[in-house]
Amino acid sequence: MRTSAPSQPGGGIAADDTVAISLHINGELRHVLTDRRATLLDTLRERLALTGTKKGCDRGECGACTVHIDGRRVLACLALAVMAEGREVITIEGVTPADGLHPVQASFIEHDALQCGYCTPGQVMSAIACIREGRATSDDEIREFMSGNLCRCSAYPQIVAAVRAAAAGA
Ligand code: FES
Ligand code: FES
């Protein structure tokens, strides 16, 4: 469902360009009012209190905002929230079981694959997809297919080890 405030006369952008949208997020249908120009990232964080998805660069360079849409990795800072209607959005909150950790999260802890932790939700979301895509069969492949996720703390060797171990089911 989508409704919106009326456009300004002459086709300009209305001061209040709010739309009501319905998003399938982490297995739930969520109804939210958001600006039609809002990114999925801002809508998740500011409107839906799903703050596990992080804002690093806000311009598609760091991977901190990685979520899954219909099973594929997407940078939420480059996607409009309205474009996610009718699709299945999974955030870091959606992969974390209520009673524990996803195996990839556990592997990150086991391998000390973080320092400040700011990039970690995005790294985990990319790692889950990387493994599911069958792109974690060697260290070089992991580096290549995780290359969109930057870590300012430079925990890369541990991240690769964590992904490798999770892919092996260790
Ligand atoms: S915040 Fe989206 S890629 Fe950096
Ligand atoms: S752990 Fe600090 S940015 Fe990656």
Coordinates of N, CA and C and ligand atoms in Angstrom, one line a residue:
M1 N 0.8 -1.2 0.0 CA 0.0 0.0 0.0 C 0.9 1.2 0.0
R2 N 0.5 2.2 -0.8 CA 1.3 3.4 -0.8 C 0.4 4.6 -1.0
T3 N 0.5 5.6 -0.1 CA -0.3 6.8 -0.2 C 0.8 7.9 -0.1
S4 N 0.5 9.1 -0.6 CA 1.4 10.1 -0.4 C 0.7 11.5 -0.3
A5 N 1.5 12.4 0.3 CA 1.0 13.8 0.3 C 0.9 14.3 -1.1
P6 N 0.0 15.3 -1.4 CA -0.1 15.8 -2.7 C 1.1 16.6 -3.1
S7 N 1.5 16.5 -4.4 CA 2.6 17.2 -4.9 C 2.3 18.7 -4.9
Q8 N 3.4 19.5 -5.0 CA 3.2 20.9 -5.0 C 2.7 21.3 -6.4
P9 N 2.0 22.3 -6.6 CA 1.6 22.8 -7.9 C 2.8 23.1 -8.7
G10 N 2.8 22.7 -10.0 CA 3.9 23.0 -10.9 C 4.9 21.8 -10.9
G11 N 4.6 20.7 -10.1 CA 5.5 19.6 -10.2 C 6.7 19.6 -9.3
G12 N 6.8 20.6 -8.4 CA 8.0 20.7 -7.5 C 7.9 19.6 -6.4
I13 N 8.9 19.5 -5.6 CA 8.9 18.5 -4.6 C 8.2 19.1 -3.4
A14 N 7.2 18.5 -2.9 CA 6.4 19.0 -1.7 C 7.3 19.0 -0.5
A15 N 7.1 19.9 0.4 CA 7.9 20.0 1.6 C 7.7 18.7 2.4
D16 N 6.4 18.2 2.5 CA 6.2 17.0 3.1 C 5.8 15.9 2.1
D17 N 6.8 15.2 1.7 CA 6.6 14.2 0.6 C 6.6 12.8 1.3
T18 N 5.8 12.7 2.3 CA 5.8 11.4 3.0 C 4.9 10.4 2.3
V19 N 5.4 9.1 2.4 CA 4.6 8.0 1.8 C 4.4 7.0 2.9
A20 N 3.3 6.2 2.8 CA 3.1 5.1 3.6 C 3.5 3.8 2.8
I21 N 4.4 3.1 3.3 CA 4.8 1.9 2.6 C 4.8 0.7 3.6
S22 N 4.7 -0.5 3.0 CA 4.7 -1.7 3.7 C 5.9 -2.6 3.3
L23 N 6.7 -2.9 4.3 CA 8.0 -3.7 3.9 C 8.0 -5.0 4.7
H24 N 8.4 -6.1 4.0 CA 8.6 -7.4 4.6 C 10.1 -7.3 5.1
I25 N 10.2 -7.3 6.4 CA 11.5 -7.2 7.0 C 11.6 -8.3 8.1
N26 N 12.6 -9.1 7.9 CA 12.9 -10.1 8.9 C 11.7 -11.0 9.2
G27 N 10.9 -11.3 8.2 CA 9.8 -12.2 8.4 C 8.5 -11.5 8.9
E28 N 8.6 -10.2 9.0 CA 7.4 -9.4 9.5 C 7.0 -8.4 8.4
L29 N 5.7 -8.1 8.4 CA 5.2 -7.0 7.5 C 5.2 -5.8 8.4
R30 N 6.0 -4.8 8.0 CA 6.1 -3.5 8.8 C 5.5 -2.4 7.9
H31 N 4.7 -1.6 8.6 CA 4.1 -0.4 7.9 C 4.8 0.8 8.4
V32 N 5.2 1.7 7.5 CA 6.0 2.8 8.0 C 5.7 4.0 7.1
L33 N 5.8 5.2 7.7 CA 5.7 6.4 7.0 C 7.1 6.9 6.8
T34 N 7.5 7.2 5.6 CA 8.8 7.7 5.3 C 8.8 8.6 4.1
D35 N 9.8 9.4 4.0 CA 9.9 10.3 2.8 C 10.2 9.4 1.6
R36 N 9.5 9.8 0.5 CA 9.6 9.0 -0.7 C 11.1 9.0 -1.2
R37 N 11.9 9.9 -0.8 CA 13.3 9.9 -1.2 C 14.2 9.3 -0.2
A38 N 13.7 8.8 0.9 CA 14.5 8.2 1.9 C 15.2 6.9 1.5
T39 N 16.4 6.7 1.9 CA 17.1 5.5 1.6 C 16.5 4.4 2.5
L40 N 16.7 3.1 2.1 CA 16.3 2.0 2.9 C 17.1 2.1 4.2
L41 N 18.4 2.5 4.1 CA 19.2 2.6 5.4 C 18.6 3.5 6.4
D42 N 18.2 4.7 6.0 CA 17.7 5.7 6.9 C 16.3 5.2 7.4
T43 N 15.5 4.6 6.6 CA 14.2 4.1 7.0 C 14.4 3.0 8.0
L44 N 15.3 2.1 7.8 CA 15.5 1.0 8.8 C 16.0 1.6 10.1
R45 N 16.9 2.5 10.1 CA 17.5 3.0 11.3 C 16.6 4.1 12.0
E46 N 16.0 5.0 11.2 CA 15.3 6.1 11.8 C 13.9 5.9 12.0
R47 N 13.3 5.0 11.2 CA 11.8 4.8 11.3 C 11.5 3.5 11.9
L48 N 12.3 2.5 11.8 CA 12.0 1.2 12.2 C 12.8 0.7 13.4
A49 N 13.7 1.6 13.9 CA 14.6 1.3 15.0 C 15.4 0.0 14.8
L50 N 15.7 -0.3 13.5 CA 16.6 -1.4 13.3 C 18.0 -0.9 13.0
T51 N 18.7 -0.6 14.1 CA 19.9 0.2 14.1 C 21.2 -0.8 14.0
G52 N 20.9 -2.1 13.8 CA 22.0 -3.0 13.6 C 22.7 -2.7 12.3
T53 N 22.0 -2.3 11.3 CA 22.6 -1.9 10.0 C 23.2 -0.5 10.2
K54 N 24.5 -0.5 9.8 CA 25.3 0.7 10.2 C 25.4 1.7 9.0
K55 N 25.6 3.0 9.3 CA 25.9 4.0 8.3 C 27.3 4.4 8.4
G56 N 28.1 4.0 7.4 CA 29.5 4.4 7.4 C 29.7 5.6 6.5
C57 N 29.7 5.3 5.2 CA 30.0 6.4 4.2 C 28.7 7.1 3.7
D58 N 27.6 6.3 3.7 CA 26.4 6.8 3.1 C 26.5 7.0 1.6
R59 N 27.5 6.4 0.9 CA 27.6 6.6 -0.5 C 28.1 5.4 -1.2
G60 N 27.9 4.2 -0.7 CA 28.2 3.0 -1.4 C 29.6 2.6 -1.4
E61 N 30.4 3.0 -0.5 CA 31.8 2.7 -0.5 C 32.3 1.8 0.5
C62 N 31.6 1.6 1.6 CA 32.2 0.9 2.8 C 31.5 -0.5 3.1
G63 N 30.3 -0.7 2.7 CA 29.6 -1.9 3.0 C 29.0 -2.1 4.4
A64 N 29.1 -1.1 5.2 CA 28.6 -1.2 6.6 C 27.1 -1.3 6.6
C65 N 26.4 -0.9 5.5 CA 25.0 -0.9 5.5 C 24.4 -2.2 4.8
T66 N 25.2 -3.2 4.6 CA 24.8 -4.3 3.8 C 23.6 -5.1 4.4
V67 N 22.6 -5.2 3.6 CA 21.4 -6.1 4.0 C 21.2 -7.1 2.8
H68 N 20.2 -8.0 3.0 CA 19.8 -8.8 2.0 C 18.4 -8.5 1.5
I69 N 18.3 -8.4 0.2 CA 17.0 -8.2 -0.4 C 16.8 -9.4 -1.4
D70 N 15.7 -10.1 -1.1 CA 15.5 -11.3 -1.9 C 16.7 -12.2 -2.0
G71 N 17.4 -12.3 -0.9 CA 18.6 -13.2 -0.8 C 19.9 -12.7 -1.4
R72 N 19.9 -11.4 -1.9 CA 21.1 -10.9 -2.5 C 21.6 -9.7 -1.6
R73 N 22.9 -9.5 -1.6 CA 23.5 -8.4 -0.9 C 23.1 -7.1 -1.6
V74 N 22.7 -6.2 -0.7 CA 22.3 -4.8 -1.2 C 22.9 -3.8 -0.3
L75 N 23.4 -2.7 -0.8 CA 23.9 -1.6 0.1 C 22.6 -0.7 0.3
A76 N 22.2 -0.7 1.6 CA 21.0 0.0 1.9 C 21.1 1.5 1.8
C77 N 22.3 2.0 1.8 CA 22.4 3.5 1.6 C 22.2 3.9 0.1
L78 N 22.2 2.9 -0.8 CA 22.0 3.2 -2.2 C 20.6 2.8 -2.7
A79 N 19.8 2.2 -1.8 CA 18.5 1.7 -2.2 C 17.5 2.6 -1.6
L80 N 16.4 3.0 -2.3 CA 15.3 3.7 -1.8 C 14.4 2.8 -1.1
A81 N 13.9 3.2 0.1 CA 13.0 2.4 0.8 C 11.8 1.9 0.0
V82 N 11.3 2.8 -0.8 CA 10.1 2.5 -1.6 C 10.3 1.4 -2.6
M83 N 11.6 1.2 -3.0 CA 12.0 0.2 -4.0 C 12.0 -1.2 -3.3
A84 N 11.9 -1.2 -2.0 CA 12.0 -2.5 -1.3 C 10.6 -3.1 -1.0
E85 N 9.5 -2.3 -1.4 CA 8.2 -2.8 -1.2 C 8.0 -4.1 -2.0
G86 N 7.4 -5.1 -1.4 CA 7.1 -6.4 -2.0 C 8.2 -7.3 -2.1
R87 N 9.3 -6.9 -1.5 CA 10.5 -7.8 -1.5 C 10.9 -8.2 -0.1
E88 N 11.7 -9.2 0.0 CA 12.0 -9.7 1.4 C 13.3 -9.1 1.8
V89 N 13.3 -8.3 2.9 CA 14.5 -7.6 3.4 C 14.9 -8.4 4.7
I90 N 16.2 -8.7 4.7 CA 16.7 -9.3 5.9 C 17.9 -8.4 6.4
T91 N 17.8 -8.0 7.7 CA 18.9 -7.2 8.3 C 19.6 -8.1 9.3
I92 N 20.7 -7.5 9.9 CA 21.5 -8.3 10.8 C 20.6 -8.8 12.0
E93 N 19.5 -8.1 12.3 CA 18.7 -8.5 13.4 C 17.9 -9.8 13.0
G94 N 17.7 -9.9 11.7 CA 16.9 -11.1 11.2 C 17.7 -12.3 11.0
V95 N 19.0 -12.3 11.1 CA 19.8 -13.5 11.0 C 20.3 -14.0 12.4
T96 N 20.0 -13.2 13.4 CA 20.4 -13.5 14.7 C 19.3 -14.2 15.5
P97 N 19.5 -15.5 15.8 CA 18.4 -16.2 16.5 C 18.2 -15.6 17.9
A98 N 17.0 -15.7 18.4 CA 16.7 -15.1 19.7 C 17.5 -15.8 20.8
D99 N 17.9 -17.0 20.6 CA 18.6 -17.7 21.7 C 20.1 -17.9 21.4
G100 N 20.7 -17.1 20.6 CA 22.1 -17.3 20.4 C 22.6 -16.5 19.2
L101 N 23.6 -17.0 18.5 CA 24.2 -16.3 17.4 C 24.1 -17.2 16.1
H102 N 24.1 -16.5 15.0 CA 24.3 -17.2 13.7 C 25.7 -17.7 13.7
P103 N 25.9 -18.9 13.0 CA 27.2 -19.5 12.9 C 28.3 -18.5 12.4
V104 N 27.9 -17.6 11.5 CA 28.9 -16.7 11.0 C 29.3 -15.7 12.2
Q105 N 28.3 -15.2 12.9 CA 28.6 -14.3 14.0 C 29.5 -15.0 15.1
A106 N 29.1 -16.3 15.3 CA 30.0 -17.0 16.3 C 31.4 -17.2 15.8
S107 N 31.5 -17.4 14.5 CA 32.9 -17.5 13.9 C 33.7 -16.2 14.0
F108 N 33.0 -15.1 13.8 CA 33.7 -13.8 14.0 C 34.2 -13.6 15.4
I109 N 33.4 -14.0 16.4 CA 33.9 -13.9 17.8 C 35.0 -14.9 18.0
E110 N 34.8 -16.1 17.5 CA 35.9 -17.1 17.7 C 37.2 -16.7 17.2
H111 N 37.2 -16.0 16.0 CA 38.4 -15.6 15.4 C 38.8 -14.2 15.6
D112 N 38.2 -13.6 16.6 CA 38.5 -12.2 17.0 C 38.5 -11.3 15.7
A113 N 37.5 -11.4 14.9 CA 37.4 -10.7 13.6 C 36.8 -9.3 13.7
L114 N 37.0 -8.7 14.8 CA 36.5 -7.3 14.9 C 37.3 -6.6 16.0
Q115 N 37.3 -5.3 15.9 CA 37.9 -4.4 16.9 C 36.8 -3.5 17.4
C116 N 36.5 -2.4 16.7 CA 35.5 -1.5 17.2 C 34.1 -2.1 16.9
G117 N 34.0 -3.0 15.9 CA 32.7 -3.6 15.6 C 31.8 -2.9 14.7
Y118 N 32.2 -1.7 14.3 CA 31.2 -0.9 13.5 C 30.9 -1.5 12.2
C119 N 31.9 -2.1 11.6 CA 31.7 -2.7 10.2 C 31.1 -4.1 10.3
T120 N 31.1 -4.6 11.5 CA 30.8 -6.1 11.7 C 29.4 -6.5 11.2
P121 N 28.3 -5.8 11.4 CA 27.1 -6.3 10.9 C 27.1 -6.4 9.4
G122 N 27.7 -5.4 8.7 CA 27.8 -5.5 7.3 C 28.7 -6.6 6.8
Q123 N 29.8 -6.8 7.5 CA 30.7 -7.9 7.2 C 30.0 -9.3 7.3
V124 N 29.2 -9.4 8.4 CA 28.5 -10.7 8.6 C 27.4 -10.9 7.6
M125 N 26.7 -9.9 7.2 CA 25.7 -10.0 6.1 C 26.4 -10.4 4.8
S126 N 27.5 -9.8 4.5 CA 28.2 -10.1 3.3 C 28.8 -11.5 3.4
A127 N 29.3 -11.9 4.5 CA 29.9 -13.2 4.7 C 28.8 -14.3 4.5
I128 N 27.6 -14.1 5.1 CA 26.6 -15.1 4.9 C 26.2 -15.3 3.4
A129 N 26.1 -14.2 2.7 CA 25.8 -14.3 1.3 C 27.0 -14.9 0.5
C130 N 28.2 -14.5 0.9 CA 29.4 -15.0 0.2 C 29.4 -16.6 0.3
I131 N 29.2 -17.0 1.5 CA 29.2 -18.5 1.7 C 28.0 -19.1 1.0
R132 N 26.9 -18.5 1.0 CA 25.7 -19.1 0.3 C 25.9 -19.1 -1.2
E133 N 26.6 -18.1 -1.7 CA 26.9 -18.0 -3.1 C 28.0 -19.0 -3.5
G134 N 28.6 -19.7 -2.6 CA 29.7 -20.6 -2.9 C 31.0 -19.9 -3.3
R135 N 31.1 -18.7 -2.7 CA 32.3 -17.8 -3.0 C 33.2 -17.7 -1.8
A136 N 33.3 -18.8 -1.0 CA 34.2 -18.8 0.1 C 35.0 -20.1 0.1
T137 N 35.5 -20.4 -1.1 CA 36.3 -21.7 -1.1 C 37.8 -21.5 -1.0
S138 N 38.2 -20.3 -0.9 CA 39.7 -20.1 -0.7 C 39.8 -18.7 -0.1
D139 N 41.0 -18.4 0.5 CA 41.2 -17.1 1.1 C 41.1 -16.0 0.0
D140 N 41.7 -16.3 -1.2 CA 41.7 -15.3 -2.2 C 40.3 -15.0 -2.7
E141 N 39.5 -16.0 -2.8 CA 38.1 -15.8 -3.2 C 37.3 -15.1 -2.1
I142 N 37.5 -15.4 -0.9 CA 36.9 -14.7 0.2 C 37.3 -13.2 0.2
R143 N 38.6 -12.9 0.0 CA 39.0 -11.5 -0.1 C 38.3 -10.8 -1.2
E144 N 38.2 -11.5 -2.4 CA 37.6 -10.8 -3.6 C 36.1 -10.6 -3.3
F145 N 35.4 -11.6 -2.8 CA 34.0 -11.4 -2.7 C 33.5 -10.7 -1.4
M146 N 34.5 -10.4 -0.5 CA 34.2 -9.6 0.6 C 34.8 -8.2 0.4
S147 N 35.3 -7.9 -0.7 CA 36.1 -6.7 -0.9 C 35.3 -5.4 -0.9
G148 N 33.9 -5.5 -0.9 CA 33.1 -4.4 -0.8 C 32.9 -3.9 0.6
N149 N 33.4 -4.7 1.6 CA 33.2 -4.4 3.0 C 34.6 -3.9 3.6
L150 N 34.6 -2.7 3.9 CA 35.9 -2.1 4.4 C 35.9 -2.2 6.0
C151 N 37.1 -2.3 6.5 CA 37.2 -2.3 8.0 C 38.3 -1.3 8.3
R152 N 37.9 -0.2 9.0 CA 38.9 0.8 9.4 C 39.9 0.3 10.4
C153 N 39.5 -0.8 11.1 CA 40.4 -1.3 12.1 C 41.3 -2.4 11.5
S154 N 41.1 -2.6 10.2 CA 42.0 -3.5 9.5 C 42.1 -4.9 10.1
A155 N 40.9 -5.5 10.4 CA 40.8 -6.8 11.0 C 40.7 -7.9 9.8
Y156 N 41.2 -7.5 8.7 CA 41.0 -8.4 7.5 C 41.5 -9.8 7.7
P157 N 42.7 -10.1 8.2 CA 43.1 -11.5 8.3 C 42.2 -12.3 9.2
Q158 N 41.7 -11.7 10.2 CA 40.8 -12.4 11.1 C 39.4 -12.6 10.5
I159 N 39.0 -11.6 9.7 CA 37.7 -11.7 9.0 C 37.8 -12.9 8.0
V160 N 38.8 -12.9 7.2 CA 39.0 -14.0 6.3 C 39.0 -15.4 7.0
A161 N 39.7 -15.4 8.1 CA 39.7 -16.7 8.8 C 38.3 -17.1 9.4
A162 N 37.6 -16.1 9.8 CA 36.2 -16.3 10.3 C 35.3 -16.8 9.2
V163 N 35.4 -16.2 8.1 CA 34.5 -16.6 6.9 C 34.9 -18.0 6.5
R164 N 36.2 -18.2 6.4 CA 36.7 -19.6 6.0 C 36.2 -20.7 6.9
A165 N 36.3 -20.4 8.2 CA 35.9 -21.4 9.2 C 34.4 -21.6 9.1
A166 N 33.6 -20.5 9.0 CA 32.2 -20.7 8.9 C 31.8 -21.4 7.7
A167 N 32.4 -21.1 6.6 CA 32.1 -21.8 5.3 C 32.4 -23.3 5.4
A168 N 33.4 -23.7 6.2 CA 33.8 -25.1 6.4 C 32.9 -25.7 7.5
G169 N 32.1 -24.9 8.1 CA 31.2 -25.5 9.2 C 32.0 -25.7 10.4
A170 N 33.1 -25.1 10.6 CA 34.0 -25.3 11.8 C 33.4 -24.5 12.9
Ligands
FES1 S1 27.1 3.2 4.4 FE1 26.4 2.2 2.6 S2 28.2 1.6 1.6 FE2 28.9 2.8 3.3
FES2 S1 36.2 -3.6 13.4 FE1 36.3 -1.5 13.4 S2 35.8 -0.9 11.4 FE2 35.9 -3.1 11.3

